PDB file of C-alpha atoms in Angstrom:
ATOM      1  CA  MET A  98      41.627  29.685 -29.208  1.00 39.00           C
ATOM      2  CA  LYS A  99      42.174  26.572 -31.232  1.00 37.00           C
ATOM      3  CA  GLN A 100      44.767  26.857 -33.965  1.00 39.00           C
ATOM      4  CA  GLN A 101      45.557  24.546 -36.858  1.00 41.00           C
ATOM      5  CA  ILE A 102      49.029  23.283 -36.052  1.00 43.00           C
ATOM      6  CA  THR A 103      51.342  21.277 -38.258  1.00 40.00           C
ATOM      7  CA  LEU A 104      54.059  19.436 -36.373  1.00 36.00           C
ATOM      8  CA  GLY A 105      57.082  18.703 -38.478  1.00 39.00           C
ATOM      9  CA  LYS A 106      59.509  16.265 -36.829  1.00 35.00           C
ATOM     10  CA  ARG A 107      62.948  17.526 -37.489  1.00 34.00           C
ATOM     11  CA  ALA A 108      64.501  14.279 -36.394  1.00 31.00           C
ATOM     12  CA  LEU A 109      66.959  15.885 -34.155  1.00 31.00           C
ATOM     13  CA  GLN A 110      68.231  12.896 -32.173  1.00 30.00           C
ATOM     14  CA  LEU A 111      69.948  13.580 -28.914  1.00 28.00           C
ATOM     15  CA  VAL A 112      71.685  10.378 -27.870  1.00 26.00           C
ATOM     16  CA  LEU A 113      72.950  10.258 -24.325  1.00 26.00           C
ATOM     17  CA  CYS A 114      75.373   7.447 -23.511  1.00 31.00           C
ATOM     18  CA  ALA A 115      76.722   6.660 -20.093  1.00 31.00           C
ATOM     19  CA  THR A 116      78.534   3.801 -18.441  1.00 28.00           C
ATOM     20  CA  VAL A 117      77.778   2.821 -14.875  1.00 29.00           C
ATOM     21  CA  ALA A 118      79.883   0.119 -13.153  1.00 30.00           C
ATOM     22  CA  GLY A 119      81.135  -0.988 -16.543  1.00 31.00           C
ATOM     23  CA  ALA A 120      77.617  -1.478 -17.961  1.00 31.00           C
ATOM     24  CA  ALA A 121      76.491   0.677 -20.897  1.00 32.00           C
ATOM     25  CA  LEU A 122      73.084   2.277 -20.308  1.00 28.00           C
ATOM     26  CA  THR A 123      70.460   2.299 -23.038  1.00 31.00           C
ATOM     27  CA  ALA A 124      70.676   5.394 -25.260  1.00 34.00           C
ATOM     28  CA  GLN A 125      67.861   7.893 -24.753  1.00 37.00           C
ATOM     29  CA  THR A 126      66.255   9.699 -27.678  1.00 39.00           C
ATOM     30  CA  ALA A 127      64.434  13.044 -27.701  1.00 40.00           C
ATOM     31  CA  TYR A 128      62.979  14.928 -30.634  1.00 67.00           C
ATOM     32  CA  ALA A 129      63.043  18.615 -31.454  1.00 81.00           C
ATOM     33  CA  GLU A 130      60.131  19.891 -33.496  1.00 92.00           C
ATOM     34  CA  VAL A 131      59.438  22.826 -35.752  1.00 94.00           C
ATOM     35  CA  ILE A 132      55.922  24.065 -35.002  1.00 95.00           C
ATOM     36  CA  THR A 133      54.162  25.799 -37.907  1.00 96.00           C
ATOM     37  CA  VAL A 134      50.816  27.516 -37.405  1.00 96.00           C
ATOM     38  CA  ASN A 135      48.672  28.598 -40.356  1.00 96.00           C
ATOM     39  CA  PHE A 136      47.367  31.880 -38.946  1.00 96.00           C
ATOM     40  CA  SER A 137      45.470  33.039 -42.036  1.00 94.00           C
ATOM     41  CA  ALA A 138      42.087  31.794 -40.780  1.00 93.00           C
ATOM     42  CA  ASN A 139      42.367  33.726 -37.500  1.00 95.00           C
ATOM     43  CA  ALA A 140      40.149  36.784 -37.140  1.00 93.00           C
ATOM     44  CA  PHE A 141      43.239  38.870 -36.343  1.00 95.00           C
ATOM     45  CA  SER A 142      45.323  37.626 -39.285  1.00 97.00           C
ATOM     46  CA  THR A 143      44.555  40.872 -41.122  1.00 97.00           C
ATOM     47  CA  VAL A 144      46.219  43.250 -38.693  1.00 96.00           C
ATOM     48  CA  PRO A 145      43.665  45.754 -37.320  1.00 94.00           C
ATOM     49  CA  TYR A 146      44.495  49.198 -38.699  1.00 92.00           C
ATOM     50  CA  ASN A 147      45.026  50.886 -35.366  1.00 92.00           C
ATOM     51  CA  ILE A 148      47.596  51.406 -32.640  1.00 93.00           C
ATOM     52  CA  ASP A 149      46.384  48.329 -30.713  1.00 95.00           C
ATOM     53  CA  GLY A 150      46.711  45.731 -33.466  1.00 96.00           C
ATOM     54  CA  PHE A 151      46.637  42.357 -31.743  1.00 98.00           C
ATOM     55  CA  TYR A 152      48.688  40.455 -29.162  1.00 98.00           C
ATOM     56  CA  ILE A 153      49.471  36.753 -29.413  1.00 98.00           C
ATOM     57  CA  ASN A 154      51.058  33.992 -27.376  1.00 98.00           C
ATOM     58  CA  LEU A 155      52.785  31.893 -30.038  1.00 97.00           C
ATOM     59  CA  VAL A 156      52.660  28.649 -28.022  1.00 96.00           C
ATOM     60  CA  THR A 157      49.058  28.706 -26.784  1.00 95.00           C
ATOM     61  CA  GLY A 158      47.604  30.688 -29.690  1.00 95.00           C
ATOM     62  CA  ALA A 159      45.853  33.081 -27.272  1.00 96.00           C
ATOM     63  CA  THR A 160      45.107  36.461 -28.876  1.00 97.00           C
ATOM     64  CA  GLY A 161      43.644  39.775 -27.791  1.00 96.00           C
ATOM     65  CA  THR A 162      43.416  43.466 -28.646  1.00 96.00           C
ATOM     66  CA  ALA A 163      45.055  44.445 -25.346  1.00 96.00           C
ATOM     67  CA  SER A 164      48.336  43.417 -23.758  1.00 97.00           C
ATOM     68  CA  PHE A 165      48.151  40.317 -21.542  1.00 97.00           C
ATOM     69  CA  ALA A 166      50.643  38.355 -19.446  1.00 96.00           C
ATOM     70  CA  GLY A 167      52.548  35.932 -21.645  1.00 96.00           C
ATOM     71  CA  TYR A 168      52.059  37.645 -25.005  1.00 98.00           C
ATOM     72  CA  ASP A 169      55.004  37.158 -27.371  1.00 98.00           C
ATOM     73  CA  ILE A 170      54.493  39.701 -30.147  1.00 98.00           C
ATOM     74  CA  ASN A 171      52.163  42.578 -31.000  1.00 98.00           C
ATOM     75  CA  PRO A 172      51.795  43.513 -34.707  1.00 97.00           C
ATOM     76  CA  TYR A 173      50.168  46.954 -34.944  1.00 96.00           C
ATOM     77  CA  PHE A 174      50.167  50.308 -36.765  1.00 94.00           C
ATOM     78  CA  SER A 175      51.627  53.585 -35.544  1.00 91.00           C
ATOM     79  CA  GLY A 176      48.217  55.208 -35.934  1.00 76.00           C
ATOM     80  CA  SER A 177      45.037  55.083 -37.963  1.00 61.00           C
ATOM     81  CA  GLY A 178      43.270  57.468 -40.271  1.00 59.00           C
ATOM     82  CA  THR A 179      46.412  58.451 -42.162  1.00 58.00           C
ATOM     83  CA  ALA A 180      48.016  56.893 -45.228  1.00 61.00           C
ATOM     84  CA  ALA A 181      51.452  57.165 -43.617  1.00 76.00           C
ATOM     85  CA  ALA A 182      50.770  54.822 -40.707  1.00 87.00           C
ATOM     86  CA  LEU A 183      53.730  52.494 -40.084  1.00 91.00           C
ATOM     87  CA  PHE A 184      53.506  48.748 -39.521  1.00 95.00           C
ATOM     88  CA  ARG A 185      55.358  47.807 -36.334  1.00 96.00           C
ATOM     89  CA  PHE A 186      56.103  45.009 -33.866  1.00 98.00           C
ATOM     90  CA  LEU A 187      56.123  45.308 -30.089  1.00 98.00           C
ATOM     91  CA  THR A 188      57.786  42.545 -28.065  1.00 98.00           C
ATOM     92  CA  PRO A 189      58.344  42.134 -24.306  1.00 97.00           C
ATOM     93  CA  ALA A 190      61.856  42.374 -22.828  1.00 95.00           C
ATOM     94  CA  THR A 191      62.148  38.558 -22.810  1.00 94.00           C
ATOM     95  CA  GLY A 192      61.632  38.457 -26.581  1.00 97.00           C
ATOM     96  CA  GLY A 193      62.634  40.430 -29.633  1.00 97.00           C
ATOM     97  CA  THR A 194      62.602  40.798 -33.397  1.00 98.00           C
ATOM     98  CA  VAL A 195      65.608  40.283 -35.663  1.00 98.00           C
ATOM     99  CA  GLY A 196      66.816  43.767 -36.540  1.00 97.00           C
ATOM    100  CA  ALA A 197      68.766  46.783 -35.375  1.00 94.00           C
ATOM    101  CA  GLY A 198      68.411  50.560 -35.135  1.00 94.00           C
ATOM    102  CA  GLY A 199      64.648  50.290 -34.706  1.00 95.00           C
ATOM    103  CA  ILE A 200      64.194  48.499 -38.059  1.00 96.00           C
ATOM    104  CA  ALA A 201      63.161  44.858 -38.435  1.00 97.00           C
ATOM    105  CA  THR A 202      65.304  42.840 -40.831  1.00 97.00           C
ATOM    106  CA  GLN A 203      63.388  41.253 -43.692  1.00 96.00           C
ATOM    107  CA  LEU A 204      64.738  37.732 -44.024  1.00 97.00           C
ATOM    108  CA  ALA A 205      65.040  35.620 -47.137  1.00 96.00           C
ATOM    109  CA  PRO A 206      64.162  31.910 -47.311  1.00 97.00           C
ATOM    110  CA  GLY A 207      67.174  29.936 -46.144  1.00 97.00           C
ATOM    111  CA  ALA A 208      68.138  32.499 -43.489  1.00 98.00           C
ATOM    112  CA  THR A 209      68.779  31.195 -39.975  1.00 98.00           C
ATOM    113  CA  VAL A 210      67.232  32.631 -36.818  1.00 98.00           C
ATOM    114  CA  GLY A 211      68.957  31.650 -33.584  1.00 98.00           C
ATOM    115  CA  ALA A 212      71.098  32.707 -30.655  1.00 97.00           C
ATOM    116  CA  ALA A 213      73.671  34.259 -33.011  1.00 97.00           C
ATOM    117  CA  SER A 214      71.068  36.609 -34.550  1.00 98.00           C
ATOM    118  CA  THR A 215      70.785  40.268 -33.525  1.00 97.00           C
ATOM    119  CA  PHE A 216      67.486  41.061 -31.804  1.00 97.00           C
ATOM    120  CA  ALA A 217      65.762  44.289 -30.792  1.00 96.00           C
ATOM    121  CA  SER A 218      63.108  44.258 -28.068  1.00 95.00           C
ATOM    122  CA  GLY A 219      60.278  46.723 -27.649  1.00 96.00           C
ATOM    123  CA  VAL A 220      59.011  48.740 -30.619  1.00 96.00           C
ATOM    124  CA  ILE A 221      60.555  48.045 -34.037  1.00 96.00           C
ATOM    125  CA  ASN A 222      59.456  49.228 -37.483  1.00 96.00           C
ATOM    126  CA  ALA A 223      58.450  46.333 -39.777  1.00 96.00           C
ATOM    127  CA  ASN A 224      57.024  48.413 -42.609  1.00 91.00           C
ATOM    128  CA  SER A 225      58.217  47.120 -45.986  1.00 88.00           C
ATOM    129  CA  ALA A 226      59.246  49.334 -48.885  1.00 85.00           C
ATOM    130  CA  THR A 227      57.814  46.777 -51.292  1.00 88.00           C
ATOM    131  CA  ALA A 228      54.577  44.828 -51.417  1.00 90.00           C
ATOM    132  CA  GLY A 229      54.696  41.052 -51.144  1.00 94.00           C
ATOM    133  CA  VAL A 230      55.378  38.237 -48.665  1.00 96.00           C
ATOM    134  CA  HIS A 231      58.055  38.968 -46.052  1.00 97.00           C
ATOM    135  CA  TYR A 232      59.682  36.985 -43.241  1.00 98.00           C
ATOM    136  CA  PHE A 233      60.607  38.422 -39.839  1.00 98.00           C
ATOM    137  CA  GLY A 234      62.704  36.531 -37.305  1.00 98.00           C
ATOM    138  CA  LEU A 235      61.860  36.547 -33.609  1.00 98.00           C
ATOM    139  CA  ARG A 236      62.669  35.057 -30.235  1.00 98.00           C
ATOM    140  CA  PHE A 237      60.340  34.534 -27.294  1.00 98.00           C
ATOM    141  CA  LEU A 238      60.161  32.839 -23.917  1.00 97.00           C
ATOM    142  CA  ASN A 239      58.306  29.529 -24.079  1.00 96.00           C
ATOM    143  CA  GLU A 240      56.574  29.472 -20.697  1.00 93.00           C
ATOM    144  CA  GLY A 241      55.898  25.761 -20.991  1.00 92.00           C
ATOM    145  CA  THR A 242      59.596  24.872 -21.096  1.00 93.00           C
ATOM    146  CA  GLY A 243      61.242  28.002 -19.670  1.00 95.00           C
ATOM    147  CA  VAL A 244      63.475  28.117 -22.771  1.00 96.00           C
ATOM    148  CA  ILE A 245      63.962  30.933 -25.295  1.00 97.00           C
ATOM    149  CA  ASN A 246      62.618  29.730 -28.652  1.00 98.00           C
ATOM    150  CA  TYR A 247      63.450  31.077 -32.107  1.00 98.00           C
ATOM    151  CA  GLY A 248      61.043  31.447 -34.990  1.00 98.00           C
ATOM    152  CA  TYR A 249      59.704  33.740 -37.686  1.00 98.00           C
ATOM    153  CA  LEU A 250      56.489  35.371 -38.896  1.00 98.00           C
ATOM    154  CA  THR A 251      55.312  35.153 -42.498  1.00 98.00           C
ATOM    155  CA  VAL A 252      53.664  38.489 -43.304  1.00 97.00           C
ATOM    156  CA  GLU A 253      51.962  39.670 -46.481  1.00 97.00           C
ATOM    157  CA  GLN A 254      51.915  43.406 -47.213  1.00 95.00           C
ATOM    158  CA  LEU A 255      49.760  44.423 -50.151  1.00 94.00           C
ATOM    159  CA  ALA A 256      50.464  48.168 -50.239  1.00 90.00           C
ATOM    160  CA  ASN A 257      53.225  50.631 -49.400  1.00 85.00           C
ATOM    161  CA  PRO A 258      52.614  52.625 -47.339  1.00 84.00           C
ATOM    162  CA  PRO A 259      50.210  50.152 -45.720  1.00 88.00           C
ATOM    163  CA  VAL A 260      46.518  51.014 -45.603  1.00 88.00           C
ATOM    164  CA  LEU A 261      43.426  49.455 -44.045  1.00 91.00           C
ATOM    165  CA  GLY A 262      43.399  45.699 -44.648  1.00 93.00           C
ATOM    166  CA  SER A 263      46.761  45.590 -46.418  1.00 94.00           C
ATOM    167  CA  VAL A 264      48.873  43.668 -43.882  1.00 96.00           C
ATOM    168  CA  LYS A 265      48.169  40.047 -43.000  1.00 97.00           C
ATOM    169  CA  VAL A 266      50.025  37.515 -40.839  1.00 97.00           C
ATOM    170  CA  LEU A 267      49.875  34.334 -42.917  1.00 97.00           C
ATOM    171  CA  ALA A 268      51.706  31.980 -40.557  1.00 97.00           C
ATOM    172  CA  TYR A 269      54.355  31.624 -37.911  1.00 98.00           C
ATOM    173  CA  SER A 270      56.906  28.912 -37.167  1.00 97.00           C
ATOM    174  CA  TYR A 271      59.231  28.198 -34.257  1.00 98.00           C
ATOM    175  CA  GLU A 272      61.653  25.533 -33.066  1.00 97.00           C
ATOM    176  CA  ASN A 273      60.474  24.256 -29.693  1.00 95.00           C
ATOM    177  CA  THR A 274      63.723  23.362 -27.918  1.00 95.00           C
ATOM    178  CA  GLY A 275      65.819  26.515 -28.236  1.00 96.00           C
ATOM    179  CA  LEU A 276      67.718  25.529 -31.378  1.00 97.00           C
ATOM    180  CA  ALA A 277      68.010  27.753 -34.433  1.00 98.00           C
ATOM    181  CA  ILE A 278      65.395  27.622 -37.196  1.00 98.00           C
ATOM    182  CA  THR A 279      65.699  28.056 -40.967  1.00 97.00           C
ATOM    183  CA  VAL A 280      63.216  30.316 -42.752  1.00 98.00           C
ATOM    184  CA  THR A 281      61.121  28.336 -45.234  1.00 95.00           C
ATOM    185  CA  ALA A 282      59.117  30.051 -47.944  1.00 91.00           C
ATOM    186  CA  VAL A 283      55.388  29.479 -48.209  1.00 74.00           C
ATOM    187  CA  PRO A 284      54.066  28.827 -51.744  1.00 61.00           C
ATOM    188  CA  GLU A 285      52.586  31.892 -53.409  1.00 50.00           C
ATOM    189  CA  PRO A 286      48.764  31.491 -53.745  1.00 47.00           C
ATOM    190  CA  THR A 287      49.002  31.325 -57.557  1.00 41.00           C
ATOM    191  CA  SER A 288      51.820  28.777 -57.406  1.00 40.00           C
ATOM    192  CA  ALA A 289      49.908  26.656 -54.916  1.00 43.00           C
ATOM    193  CA  LEU A 290      46.810  26.654 -57.156  1.00 43.00           C
ATOM    194  CA  MET A 291      48.921  25.740 -60.200  1.00 45.00           C
ATOM    195  CA  MET A 292      50.511  22.913 -58.211  1.00 47.00           C
ATOM    196  CA  LEU A 293      47.100  21.548 -57.211  1.00 48.00           C
ATOM    197  CA  ALA A 294      45.842  21.865 -60.781  1.00 54.00           C
ATOM    198  CA  GLY A 295      48.893  19.960 -62.016  1.00 55.00           C
ATOM    199  CA  ILE A 296      48.355  17.177 -59.487  1.00 54.00           C
ATOM    200  CA  ALA A 297      44.669  16.939 -60.448  1.00 55.00           C
ATOM    201  CA  ALA A 298      45.531  16.808 -64.171  1.00 55.00           C
ATOM    202  CA  PHE A 299      48.138  14.117 -63.568  1.00 52.00           C
ATOM    203  CA  GLY A 300      45.604  12.073 -61.566  1.00 55.00           C
ATOM    204  CA  ALA A 301      42.992  12.402 -64.298  1.00 54.00           C
ATOM    205  CA  MET A 302      45.522  11.290 -66.918  1.00 56.00           C
ATOM    206  CA  ARG A 303      46.441   8.233 -64.846  1.00 56.00           C
ATOM    207  CA  LEU A 304      42.747   7.345 -64.465  1.00 56.00           C
ATOM    208  CA  ARG A 305      42.210   7.617 -68.234  1.00 59.00           C
ATOM    209  CA  LYS A 306      45.198   5.359 -68.933  1.00 53.00           C
ATOM    210  CA  THR A 307      43.974   2.807 -66.401  1.00 54.00           C
ATOM    211  CA  ALA A 308      40.475   2.855 -67.901  1.00 55.00           C
ATOM    212  CA  ALA A 309      41.914   2.431 -71.419  1.00 55.00           C
ATOM    213  CA  ARG A 310      43.917  -0.611 -70.355  1.00 57.00           C
ATOM    214  CA  GLN A 311      40.897  -2.215 -68.742  1.00 60.00           C
ATOM    215  CA  ALA A 312      38.636  -1.562 -71.766  1.00 59.00           C
TER     216      ALA A 312
END
């Protein structure tokens, strides 16, 4: 499945210097990248209100309603047909969600997810006591590189307890070389619209001033 992917170069420069027979070799440069995927257009972005939910491979973007080899995380509900269904994550043993005691930790923008974080694998409760946008840290095995990567999900929960259609995965981000990642807030929909309106108004004002000068 094709995903919209934004690659943000984090300009992490790894310079390797060596001297052989008294001659300095040319420095080599590699780049680490933070991969951000806008998941909101995916058919599964609104988590199905059942015990299956959906499974996803964060690198390839492959999704499904049943477990498959290489899946990284499974957002789902503890059951359907009841108002008390809990929102949960399931991760394979090679991965995990930031949290402890069976409860996922809700992270704030600016938090760091990395090797020093505490992770819980398997089933973990991600249900929020408050409605809004929440961030959940995770780790997973990147099959392409064989390295554990760190990232986070951006999840919107519109009701507590969650009901049909109330939980949506807006996006996910991860650092692709095994380094830690910093949680970055996504603009609230209203804020984003206000920002666009402001930019449009500023552009219109500039056009009017330019036209006035040329008149």
